[in-house]
PDB file of C-alpha atoms in Angstrom:
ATOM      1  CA  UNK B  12      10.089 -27.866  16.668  1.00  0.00           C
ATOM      2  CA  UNK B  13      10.869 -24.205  16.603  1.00  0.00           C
ATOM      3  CA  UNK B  14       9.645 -21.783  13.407  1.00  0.00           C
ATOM      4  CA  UNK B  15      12.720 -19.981  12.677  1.00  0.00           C
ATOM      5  CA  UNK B  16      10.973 -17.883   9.796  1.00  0.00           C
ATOM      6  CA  UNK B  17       9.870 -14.126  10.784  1.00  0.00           C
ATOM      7  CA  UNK B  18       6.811 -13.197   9.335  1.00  0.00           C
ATOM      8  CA  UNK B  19       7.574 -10.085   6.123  1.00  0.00           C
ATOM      9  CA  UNK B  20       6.435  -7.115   8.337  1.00  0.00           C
ATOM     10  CA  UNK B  21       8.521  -8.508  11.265  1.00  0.00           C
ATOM     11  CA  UNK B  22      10.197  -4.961  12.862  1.00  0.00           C
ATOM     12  CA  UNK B  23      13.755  -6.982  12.969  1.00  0.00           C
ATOM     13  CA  UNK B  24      13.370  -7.195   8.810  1.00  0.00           C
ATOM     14  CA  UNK B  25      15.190  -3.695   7.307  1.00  0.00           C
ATOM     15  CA  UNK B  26      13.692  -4.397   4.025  1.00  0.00           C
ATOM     16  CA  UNK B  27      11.192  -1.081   3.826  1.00  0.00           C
ATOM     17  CA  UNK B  28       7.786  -0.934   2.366  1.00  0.00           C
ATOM     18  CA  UNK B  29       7.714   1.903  -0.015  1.00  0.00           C
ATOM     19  CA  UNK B  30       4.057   1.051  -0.908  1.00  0.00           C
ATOM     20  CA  UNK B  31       2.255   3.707   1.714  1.00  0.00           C
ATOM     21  CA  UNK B  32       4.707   6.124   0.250  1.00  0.00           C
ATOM     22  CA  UNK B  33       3.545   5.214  -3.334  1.00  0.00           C
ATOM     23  CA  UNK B  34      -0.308   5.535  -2.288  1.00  0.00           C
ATOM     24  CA  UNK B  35      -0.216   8.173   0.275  1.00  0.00           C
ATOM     25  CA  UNK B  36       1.539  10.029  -2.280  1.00  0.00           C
ATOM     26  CA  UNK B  37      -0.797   9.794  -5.054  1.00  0.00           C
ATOM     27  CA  UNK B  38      -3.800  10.732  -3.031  1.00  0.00           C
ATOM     28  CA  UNK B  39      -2.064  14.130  -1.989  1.00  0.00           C
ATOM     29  CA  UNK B  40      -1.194  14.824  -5.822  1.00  0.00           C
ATOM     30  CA  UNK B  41      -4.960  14.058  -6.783  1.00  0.00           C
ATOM     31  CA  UNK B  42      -6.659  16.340  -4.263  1.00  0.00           C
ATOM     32  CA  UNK B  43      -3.421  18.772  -5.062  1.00  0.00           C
ATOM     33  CA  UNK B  44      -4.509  18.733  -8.337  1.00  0.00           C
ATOM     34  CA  UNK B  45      -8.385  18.766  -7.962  1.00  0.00           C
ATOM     35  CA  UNK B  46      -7.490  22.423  -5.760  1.00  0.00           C
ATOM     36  CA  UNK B  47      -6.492  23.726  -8.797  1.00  0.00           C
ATOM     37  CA  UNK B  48      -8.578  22.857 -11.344  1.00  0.00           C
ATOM     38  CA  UNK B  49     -12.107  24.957 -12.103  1.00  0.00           C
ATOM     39  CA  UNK B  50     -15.355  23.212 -10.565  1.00  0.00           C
ATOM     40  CA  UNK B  51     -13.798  20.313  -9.808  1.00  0.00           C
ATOM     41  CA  UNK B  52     -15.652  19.366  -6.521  1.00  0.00           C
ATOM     42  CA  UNK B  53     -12.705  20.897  -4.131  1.00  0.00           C
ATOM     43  CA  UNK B  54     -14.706  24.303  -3.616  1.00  0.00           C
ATOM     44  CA  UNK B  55     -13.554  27.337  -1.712  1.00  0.00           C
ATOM     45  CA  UNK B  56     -15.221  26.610   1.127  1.00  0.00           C
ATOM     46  CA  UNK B  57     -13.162  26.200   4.674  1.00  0.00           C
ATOM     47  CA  UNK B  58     -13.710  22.558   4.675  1.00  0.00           C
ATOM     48  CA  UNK B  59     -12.108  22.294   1.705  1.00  0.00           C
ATOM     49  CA  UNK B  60      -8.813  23.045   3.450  1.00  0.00           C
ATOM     50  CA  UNK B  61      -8.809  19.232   5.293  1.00  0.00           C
ATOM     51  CA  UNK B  62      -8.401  17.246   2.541  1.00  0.00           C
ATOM     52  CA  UNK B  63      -4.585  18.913   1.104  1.00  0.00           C
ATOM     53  CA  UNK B  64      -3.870  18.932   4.734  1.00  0.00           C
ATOM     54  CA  UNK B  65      -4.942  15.470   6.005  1.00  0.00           C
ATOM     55  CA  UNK B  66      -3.154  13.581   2.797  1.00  0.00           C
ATOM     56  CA  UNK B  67       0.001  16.034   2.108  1.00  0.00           C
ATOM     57  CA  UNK B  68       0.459  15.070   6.352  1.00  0.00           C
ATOM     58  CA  UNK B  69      -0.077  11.374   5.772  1.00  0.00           C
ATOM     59  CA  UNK B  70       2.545  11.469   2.770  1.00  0.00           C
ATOM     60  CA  UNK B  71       5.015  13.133   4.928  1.00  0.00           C
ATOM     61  CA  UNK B  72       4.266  10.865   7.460  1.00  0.00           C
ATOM     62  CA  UNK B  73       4.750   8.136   5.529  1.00  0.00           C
ATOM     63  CA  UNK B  74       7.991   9.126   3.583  1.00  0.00           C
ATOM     64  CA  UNK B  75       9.388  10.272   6.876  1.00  0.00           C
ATOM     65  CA  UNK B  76       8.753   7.140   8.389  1.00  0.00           C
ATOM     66  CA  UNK B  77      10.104   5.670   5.036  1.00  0.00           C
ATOM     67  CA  UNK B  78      13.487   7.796   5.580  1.00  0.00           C
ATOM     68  CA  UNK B  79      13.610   6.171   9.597  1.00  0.00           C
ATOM     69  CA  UNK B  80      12.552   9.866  11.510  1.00  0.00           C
ATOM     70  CA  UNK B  81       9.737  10.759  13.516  1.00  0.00           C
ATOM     71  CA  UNK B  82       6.035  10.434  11.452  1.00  0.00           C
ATOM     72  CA  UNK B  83       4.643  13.095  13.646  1.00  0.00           C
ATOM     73  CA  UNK B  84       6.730  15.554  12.751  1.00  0.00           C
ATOM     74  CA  UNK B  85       6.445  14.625   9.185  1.00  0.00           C
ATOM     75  CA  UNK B  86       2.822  14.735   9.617  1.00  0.00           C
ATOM     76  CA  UNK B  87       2.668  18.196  11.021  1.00  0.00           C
ATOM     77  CA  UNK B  88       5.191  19.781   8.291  1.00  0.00           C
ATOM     78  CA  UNK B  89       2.898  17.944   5.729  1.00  0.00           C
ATOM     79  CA  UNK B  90      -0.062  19.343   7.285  1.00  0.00           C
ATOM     80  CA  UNK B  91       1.335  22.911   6.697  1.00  0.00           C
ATOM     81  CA  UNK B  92       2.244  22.688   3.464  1.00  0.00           C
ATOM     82  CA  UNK B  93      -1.236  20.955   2.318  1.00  0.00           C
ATOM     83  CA  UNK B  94      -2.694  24.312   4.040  1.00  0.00           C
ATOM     84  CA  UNK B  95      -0.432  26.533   2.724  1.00  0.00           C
ATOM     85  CA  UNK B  96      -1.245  25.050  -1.092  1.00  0.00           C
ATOM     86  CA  UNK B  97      -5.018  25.331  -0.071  1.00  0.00           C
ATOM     87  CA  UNK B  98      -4.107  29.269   0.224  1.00  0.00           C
ATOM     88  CA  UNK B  99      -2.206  29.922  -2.508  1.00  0.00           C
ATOM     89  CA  UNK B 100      -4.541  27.766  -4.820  1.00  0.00           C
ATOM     90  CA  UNK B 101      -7.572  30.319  -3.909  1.00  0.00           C
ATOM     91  CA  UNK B 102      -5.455  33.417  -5.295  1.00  0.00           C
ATOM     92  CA  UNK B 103      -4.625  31.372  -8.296  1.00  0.00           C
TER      93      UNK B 103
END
C-alpha cells in the first residue's frame, strides 16, 4: 500500500507560508519602533545596532524567500537598512 499524500511543507506543494513573513515582520517593526522611542531599553550604545539589523535581515529574508529569490541577499539588503535606521534614529 503506497501513501500518496505529501506531507503540507512538502517542497513539490506551491502553496507559500506567509506566516514567517507575518512574524519576522512584526519583530523588525517592534525593535524599529523601540529605536525611536525615549528610554525605551534600545540605548545608544553599539550593541544596540544588532537587533534592527538581525530582524529587518530576517524579514527580508523571509519576504524574499516569500517572493521565490535568493534569502541571502534579502538578508544582507535587510541587514543594511536595519543599520542604516539604527543611524538615522540616533540624530532623531
Amino acid at each position: 500500500m503506497t501513501d500518496t499524500q505529501q506531507p503540507a511543507d512538502a517542497p513539490e506543494n506551491k502553496k507559500k507560508n506567509v506566516l514567517w513573513v507575518y512574524l519576522s515582520g512584526a519583530m523588525a517593526l517592534t525593535i524599529v519602533v523601540m529605536m525611536f522611542l525615549p528610554n525605551s531599553g534600545m540605548g545608544g550604545s553599539v550593541i544596540a545596532i544588532y537587533g534592527p539589523m538581525l530582524w529587518c535581515g530576517i524579514f527580508a529574508a523571509a519576504l524574499a524567500r516569500y517572493n521565490e529569490r535568493n534569502g541571502w541577499i534579502g538578508f544582507a539588503i535587510g541587514s543594511g537598512i536595519g543599520m542604516l535606521i539604527q543611524m538615522i534614529s540616533q540624530f532623531v
